[in-house]
């Protein structure tokens, strides 16, 4: 039965030390603890266990017309068992069990999985479609280390501001609407339920309070973190619900319990399909966002099927299907010729690096400041986790 529930530039030792309290590190030493990339592939093992974001491994159960799992099973003989995760923290915890072969990890999970030894480096030569991945997505600090890729890029996009057009007027163009002006919508603001959401507040403060000196929303010293937390506590008074289950956000916007808040494009698409009057905007301050990477578990029981899945999910036609359904820029440049909407890649800025300079991709906060500061100590993910608990009371 298919199980489906909706619900790098440093040595391994250095990264492990930086992330120890947030991620925990595996036993063993040196660069070997994350396992080795295979030199060749063998016969498929008959199944593959996947952790994925909602919308990444569709099998027709949500929409009969949206199915790239069954064609994969038919082609490879690898039965897909999917666990849909709601947050990066959940993905990291699930990967530690060793029960899953691959995960569609965002940048706030990838570094933790590399540091803990739960993700293995990948042999990109065994993924033929890797050659067509946009160069800007390869060898990034959150998906590689020491020149080795730790996964195959899947796609990228921005965390957007969604609002009900009948309740929020005038149309917002700034994150101010959910932070300094959140009292206007008291009880009807929604926010993503994860410590990484602190970066959204920090991003807003980069422009709203330049005196704080924030240059990177994931590189916050204690004073900067305190300012972001203070803003989030103010917002908390207006929040009706924090979301991680995308279905709950759809229901909340459809029913009017939520009228404004952060979202993903796929959620906006599904909410519109439910006839809710919503729109999305990339605010003038820019946004946080995701650049997701399919990683292979260092303990994968079905590595051959996992590699087959990696190549399948970034193949032009399938990558196009996923990108259109989810609402993101595909990773494979050839996917742009396969989308049903010929303007999809232009709309989602697939090869527009100037646009993505406005998007700060999720990255794991560490004590060594990611903005290059040498005269300060930044706060790490463990501190962000404690701060998030404080925000929510």
PDB file of N, CA and C in Angstrom, residues 267-323:
ATOM      1  N   UNK A 267      -0.465  26.841  -2.271  1.00  0.00           N
ATOM      2  CA  UNK A 267      -1.599  27.039  -1.371  1.00  0.00           C
ATOM      3  C   UNK A 267      -2.551  28.071  -1.951  1.00  0.00           C
ATOM      4  N   UNK A 268      -1.975  29.128  -2.506  1.00  0.00           N
ATOM      5  CA  UNK A 268      -2.805  30.150  -3.143  1.00  0.00           C
ATOM      6  C   UNK A 268      -3.589  29.557  -4.313  1.00  0.00           C
ATOM      7  N   UNK A 269      -2.919  28.713  -5.100  1.00  0.00           N
ATOM      8  CA  UNK A 269      -3.595  28.088  -6.238  1.00  0.00           C
ATOM      9  C   UNK A 269      -4.774  27.234  -5.778  1.00  0.00           C
ATOM     10  N   UNK A 270      -4.538  26.429  -4.751  1.00  0.00           N
ATOM     11  CA  UNK A 270      -5.591  25.550  -4.244  1.00  0.00           C
ATOM     12  C   UNK A 270      -6.707  26.339  -3.574  1.00  0.00           C
ATOM     13  N   UNK A 271      -6.351  27.440  -2.912  1.00  0.00           N
ATOM     14  CA  UNK A 271      -7.360  28.280  -2.259  1.00  0.00           C
ATOM     15  C   UNK A 271      -8.251  28.944  -3.307  1.00  0.00           C
ATOM     16  N   UNK A 272      -7.644  29.404  -4.390  1.00  0.00           N
ATOM     17  CA  UNK A 272      -8.430  29.985  -5.490  1.00  0.00           C
ATOM     18  C   UNK A 272      -9.357  28.936  -6.095  1.00  0.00           C
ATOM     19  N   UNK A 273      -8.862  27.694  -6.178  1.00  0.00           N
ATOM     20  CA  UNK A 273      -9.688  26.614  -6.723  1.00  0.00           C
ATOM     21  C   UNK A 273     -10.907  26.351  -5.846  1.00  0.00           C
ATOM     22  N   UNK A 274     -10.800  26.721  -4.564  1.00  0.00           N
ATOM     23  CA  UNK A 274     -11.929  26.588  -3.634  1.00  0.00           C
ATOM     24  C   UNK A 274     -12.844  27.814  -3.684  1.00  0.00           C
ATOM     25  N   UNK A 275     -12.611  28.685  -4.661  1.00  0.00           N
ATOM     26  CA  UNK A 275     -13.446  29.876  -4.902  1.00  0.00           C
ATOM     27  C   UNK A 275     -13.266  30.957  -3.841  1.00  0.00           C
ATOM     28  N   UNK A 276     -12.155  30.923  -3.128  1.00  0.00           N
ATOM     29  CA  UNK A 276     -11.879  31.985  -2.159  1.00  0.00           C
ATOM     30  C   UNK A 276     -11.243  33.172  -2.889  1.00  0.00           C
ATOM     31  N   UNK A 277     -11.653  34.395  -2.576  1.00  0.00           N
ATOM     32  CA  UNK A 277     -11.134  35.581  -3.268  1.00  0.00           C
ATOM     33  C   UNK A 277      -9.769  36.010  -2.719  1.00  0.00           C
ATOM     34  N   UNK A 278      -8.719  35.343  -3.150  1.00  0.00           N
ATOM     35  CA  UNK A 278      -7.386  35.650  -2.642  1.00  0.00           C
ATOM     36  C   UNK A 278      -6.441  36.029  -3.771  1.00  0.00           C
ATOM     37  N   UNK A 279      -5.446  36.822  -3.420  1.00  0.00           N
ATOM     38  CA  UNK A 279      -4.354  37.171  -4.317  1.00  0.00           C
ATOM     39  C   UNK A 279      -3.049  37.075  -3.549  1.00  0.00           C
ATOM     40  N   UNK A 280      -1.947  37.001  -4.287  1.00  0.00           N
ATOM     41  CA  UNK A 280      -0.623  36.975  -3.664  1.00  0.00           C
ATOM     42  C   UNK A 280       0.221  38.105  -4.218  1.00  0.00           C
ATOM     43  N   UNK A 281       1.233  38.488  -3.430  1.00  0.00           N
ATOM     44  CA  UNK A 281       2.152  39.540  -3.851  1.00  0.00           C
ATOM     45  C   UNK A 281       3.539  39.266  -3.266  1.00  0.00           C
ATOM     46  N   UNK A 282       4.569  39.591  -4.033  1.00  0.00           N
ATOM     47  CA  UNK A 282       5.930  39.599  -3.502  1.00  0.00           C
ATOM     48  C   UNK A 282       6.164  41.017  -3.003  1.00  0.00           C
ATOM     49  N   UNK A 283       6.170  41.234  -1.692  1.00  0.00           N
ATOM     50  CA  UNK A 283       6.271  42.591  -1.155  1.00  0.00           C
ATOM     51  C   UNK A 283       7.551  43.318  -1.557  1.00  0.00           C
ATOM     52  N   UNK A 284       7.524  44.621  -1.410  1.00  0.00           N
ATOM     53  CA  UNK A 284       8.626  45.456  -1.867  1.00  0.00           C
ATOM     54  C   UNK A 284       9.929  45.192  -1.104  1.00  0.00           C
ATOM     55  N   UNK A 285       9.824  44.623   0.101  1.00  0.00           N
ATOM     56  CA  UNK A 285      11.035  44.297   0.852  1.00  0.00           C
ATOM     57  C   UNK A 285      11.728  43.037   0.340  1.00  0.00           C
ATOM     58  N   UNK A 286      11.058  42.331  -0.588  1.00  0.00           N
ATOM     59  CA  UNK A 286      11.538  41.021  -0.991  1.00  0.00           C
ATOM     60  C   UNK A 286      10.877  39.960  -0.138  1.00  0.00           C
ATOM     61  N   UNK A 287      11.448  38.791  -0.080  1.00  0.00           N
ATOM     62  CA  UNK A 287      10.830  37.706   0.682  1.00  0.00           C
ATOM     63  C   UNK A 287      11.867  36.650   1.027  1.00  0.00           C
ATOM     64  N   UNK A 288      11.505  35.832   1.993  1.00  0.00           N
ATOM     65  CA  UNK A 288      12.261  34.607   2.185  1.00  0.00           C
ATOM     66  C   UNK A 288      11.769  33.634   1.111  1.00  0.00           C
ATOM     67  N   UNK A 289      12.416  32.507   0.982  1.00  0.00           N
ATOM     68  CA  UNK A 289      11.995  31.565  -0.036  1.00  0.00           C
ATOM     69  C   UNK A 289      12.698  30.240   0.113  1.00  0.00           C
ATOM     70  N   UNK A 290      12.462  29.381  -0.838  1.00  0.00           N
ATOM     71  CA  UNK A 290      13.036  28.048  -0.770  1.00  0.00           C
ATOM     72  C   UNK A 290      13.753  27.704  -2.069  1.00  0.00           C
ATOM     73  N   UNK A 291      14.809  26.961  -1.933  1.00  0.00           N
ATOM     74  CA  UNK A 291      15.453  26.298  -3.059  1.00  0.00           C
ATOM     75  C   UNK A 291      15.628  24.865  -2.600  1.00  0.00           C
ATOM     76  N   UNK A 292      14.757  23.995  -3.072  1.00  0.00           N
ATOM     77  CA  UNK A 292      14.688  22.635  -2.541  1.00  0.00           C
ATOM     78  C   UNK A 292      15.628  21.684  -3.262  1.00  0.00           C
ATOM     79  N   UNK A 293      16.106  20.705  -2.513  1.00  0.00           N
ATOM     80  CA  UNK A 293      17.088  19.747  -3.004  1.00  0.00           C
ATOM     81  C   UNK A 293      16.664  18.337  -2.631  1.00  0.00           C
ATOM     82  N   UNK A 294      16.634  17.439  -3.613  1.00  0.00           N
ATOM     83  CA  UNK A 294      16.360  16.036  -3.311  1.00  0.00           C
ATOM     84  C   UNK A 294      17.640  15.391  -2.811  1.00  0.00           C
ATOM     85  N   UNK A 295      17.654  15.010  -1.530  1.00  0.00           N
ATOM     86  CA  UNK A 295      18.829  14.413  -0.891  1.00  0.00           C
ATOM     87  C   UNK A 295      18.600  12.928  -0.671  1.00  0.00           C
ATOM     88  N   UNK A 296      19.697  12.168  -0.626  1.00  0.00           N
ATOM     89  CA  UNK A 296      19.635  10.725  -0.405  1.00  0.00           C
ATOM     90  C   UNK A 296      20.132  10.413   0.995  1.00  0.00           C
ATOM     91  N   UNK A 297      19.384   9.596   1.703  1.00  0.00           N
ATOM     92  CA  UNK A 297      19.769   9.220   3.063  1.00  0.00           C
ATOM     93  C   UNK A 297      21.059   8.405   3.068  1.00  0.00           C
ATOM     94  N   UNK A 298      21.909   8.678   4.048  1.00  0.00           N
ATOM     95  CA  UNK A 298      23.130   7.895   4.216  1.00  0.00           C
ATOM     96  C   UNK A 298      22.799   6.463   4.614  1.00  0.00           C
ATOM     97  N   UNK A 299      21.550   6.241   5.062  1.00  0.00           N
ATOM     98  CA  UNK A 299      21.113   4.907   5.480  1.00  0.00           C
ATOM     99  C   UNK A 299      20.082   4.320   4.512  1.00  0.00           C
ATOM    100  N   UNK A 300      20.023   4.857   3.307  1.00  0.00           N
ATOM    101  CA  UNK A 300      19.001   4.435   2.353  1.00  0.00           C
ATOM    102  C   UNK A 300      19.017   2.926   2.121  1.00  0.00           C
ATOM    103  N   UNK A 301      17.864   2.304   2.299  1.00  0.00           N
ATOM    104  CA  UNK A 301      17.733   0.873   2.038  1.00  0.00           C
ATOM    105  C   UNK A 301      17.451   0.605   0.565  1.00  0.00           C
ATOM    106  N   UNK A 302      17.034   1.632  -0.147  1.00  0.00           N
ATOM    107  CA  UNK A 302      16.686   1.477  -1.565  1.00  0.00           C
ATOM    108  C   UNK A 302      17.371   2.568  -2.386  1.00  0.00           C
ATOM    109  N   UNK A 303      18.708   2.596  -2.362  1.00  0.00           N
ATOM    110  CA  UNK A 303      19.431   3.679  -3.043  1.00  0.00           C
ATOM    111  C   UNK A 303      19.254   3.691  -4.555  1.00  0.00           C
ATOM    112  N   UNK A 304      19.130   2.513  -5.170  1.00  0.00           N
ATOM    113  CA  UNK A 304      18.977   2.479  -6.625  1.00  0.00           C
ATOM    114  C   UNK A 304      17.652   3.110  -7.051  1.00  0.00           C
ATOM    115  N   UNK A 305      16.580   2.764  -6.345  1.00  0.00           N
ATOM    116  CA  UNK A 305      15.291   3.383  -6.644  1.00  0.00           C
ATOM    117  C   UNK A 305      15.312   4.865  -6.292  1.00  0.00           C
ATOM    118  N   UNK A 306      16.057   5.234  -5.246  1.00  0.00           N
ATOM    119  CA  UNK A 306      16.151   6.644  -4.868  1.00  0.00           C
ATOM    120  C   UNK A 306      16.790   7.458  -5.991  1.00  0.00           C
ATOM    121  N   UNK A 307      17.871   6.935  -6.571  1.00  0.00           N
ATOM    122  CA  UNK A 307      18.530   7.631  -7.672  1.00  0.00           C
ATOM    123  C   UNK A 307      17.617   7.700  -8.908  1.00  0.00           C
ATOM    124  N   UNK A 308      16.865   6.641  -9.120  1.00  0.00           N
ATOM    125  CA  UNK A 308      15.926   6.666 -10.247  1.00  0.00           C
ATOM    126  C   UNK A 308      14.879   7.749 -10.025  1.00  0.00           C
ATOM    127  N   UNK A 309      14.432   7.912  -8.773  1.00  0.00           N
ATOM    128  CA  UNK A 309      13.464   8.952  -8.460  1.00  0.00           C
ATOM    129  C   UNK A 309      14.084  10.340  -8.679  1.00  0.00           C
ATOM    130  N   UNK A 310      15.320  10.549  -8.223  1.00  0.00           N
ATOM    131  CA  UNK A 310      15.984  11.837  -8.406  1.00  0.00           C
ATOM    132  C   UNK A 310      16.037  12.233  -9.874  1.00  0.00           C
ATOM    133  N   UNK A 311      16.376  11.273 -10.728  1.00  0.00           N
ATOM    134  CA  UNK A 311      16.472  11.587 -12.153  1.00  0.00           C
ATOM    135  C   UNK A 311      15.097  11.833 -12.752  1.00  0.00           C
ATOM    136  N   UNK A 312      14.106  11.092 -12.289  1.00  0.00           N
ATOM    137  CA  UNK A 312      12.737  11.225 -12.794  1.00  0.00           C
ATOM    138  C   UNK A 312      12.138  12.582 -12.414  1.00  0.00           C
ATOM    139  N   UNK A 313      12.275  12.970 -11.147  1.00  0.00           N
ATOM    140  CA  UNK A 313      11.589  14.151 -10.659  1.00  0.00           C
ATOM    141  C   UNK A 313      12.162  15.444 -11.245  1.00  0.00           C
ATOM    142  N   UNK A 314      13.417  15.393 -11.739  1.00  0.00           N
ATOM    143  CA  UNK A 314      13.977  16.588 -12.380  1.00  0.00           C
ATOM    144  C   UNK A 314      14.076  16.421 -13.894  1.00  0.00           C
ATOM    145  N   UNK A 315      13.446  15.375 -14.440  1.00  0.00           N
ATOM    146  CA  UNK A 315      13.402  15.237 -15.892  1.00  0.00           C
ATOM    147  C   UNK A 315      12.508  16.347 -16.442  1.00  0.00           C
ATOM    148  N   UNK A 316      12.733  16.820 -17.655  1.00  0.00           N
ATOM    149  CA  UNK A 316      12.032  18.007 -18.161  1.00  0.00           C
ATOM    150  C   UNK A 316      10.517  17.983 -18.014  1.00  0.00           C
ATOM    151  N   UNK A 317       9.877  16.912 -18.486  1.00  0.00           N
ATOM    152  CA  UNK A 317       8.418  16.872 -18.454  1.00  0.00           C
ATOM    153  C   UNK A 317       7.874  16.832 -17.040  1.00  0.00           C
ATOM    154  N   UNK A 318       8.462  15.992 -16.191  1.00  0.00           N
ATOM    155  CA  UNK A 318       7.968  15.857 -14.815  1.00  0.00           C
ATOM    156  C   UNK A 318       8.274  17.113 -14.011  1.00  0.00           C
ATOM    157  N   UNK A 319       9.483  17.652 -14.158  1.00  0.00           N
ATOM    158  CA  UNK A 319       9.845  18.879 -13.444  1.00  0.00           C
ATOM    159  C   UNK A 319       8.903  20.023 -13.823  1.00  0.00           C
ATOM    160  N   UNK A 320       8.477  20.024 -15.095  1.00  0.00           N
ATOM    161  CA  UNK A 320       7.514  21.031 -15.544  1.00  0.00           C
ATOM    162  C   UNK A 320       6.168  20.832 -14.860  1.00  0.00           C
ATOM    163  N   UNK A 321       5.725  19.576 -14.767  1.00  0.00           N
ATOM    164  CA  UNK A 321       4.445  19.286 -14.120  1.00  0.00           C
ATOM    165  C   UNK A 321       4.458  19.718 -12.660  1.00  0.00           C
ATOM    166  N   UNK A 322       5.527  19.369 -11.961  1.00  0.00           N
ATOM    167  CA  UNK A 322       5.626  19.725 -10.545  1.00  0.00           C
ATOM    168  C   UNK A 322       5.648  21.242 -10.377  1.00  0.00           C
ATOM    169  N   UNK A 323       6.456  21.896 -11.192  1.00  0.00           N
ATOM    170  CA  UNK A 323       6.599  23.350 -11.073  1.00  0.00           C
ATOM    171  C   UNK A 323       5.267  24.057 -11.302  1.00  0.00           C
TER     172      UNK A 323
END
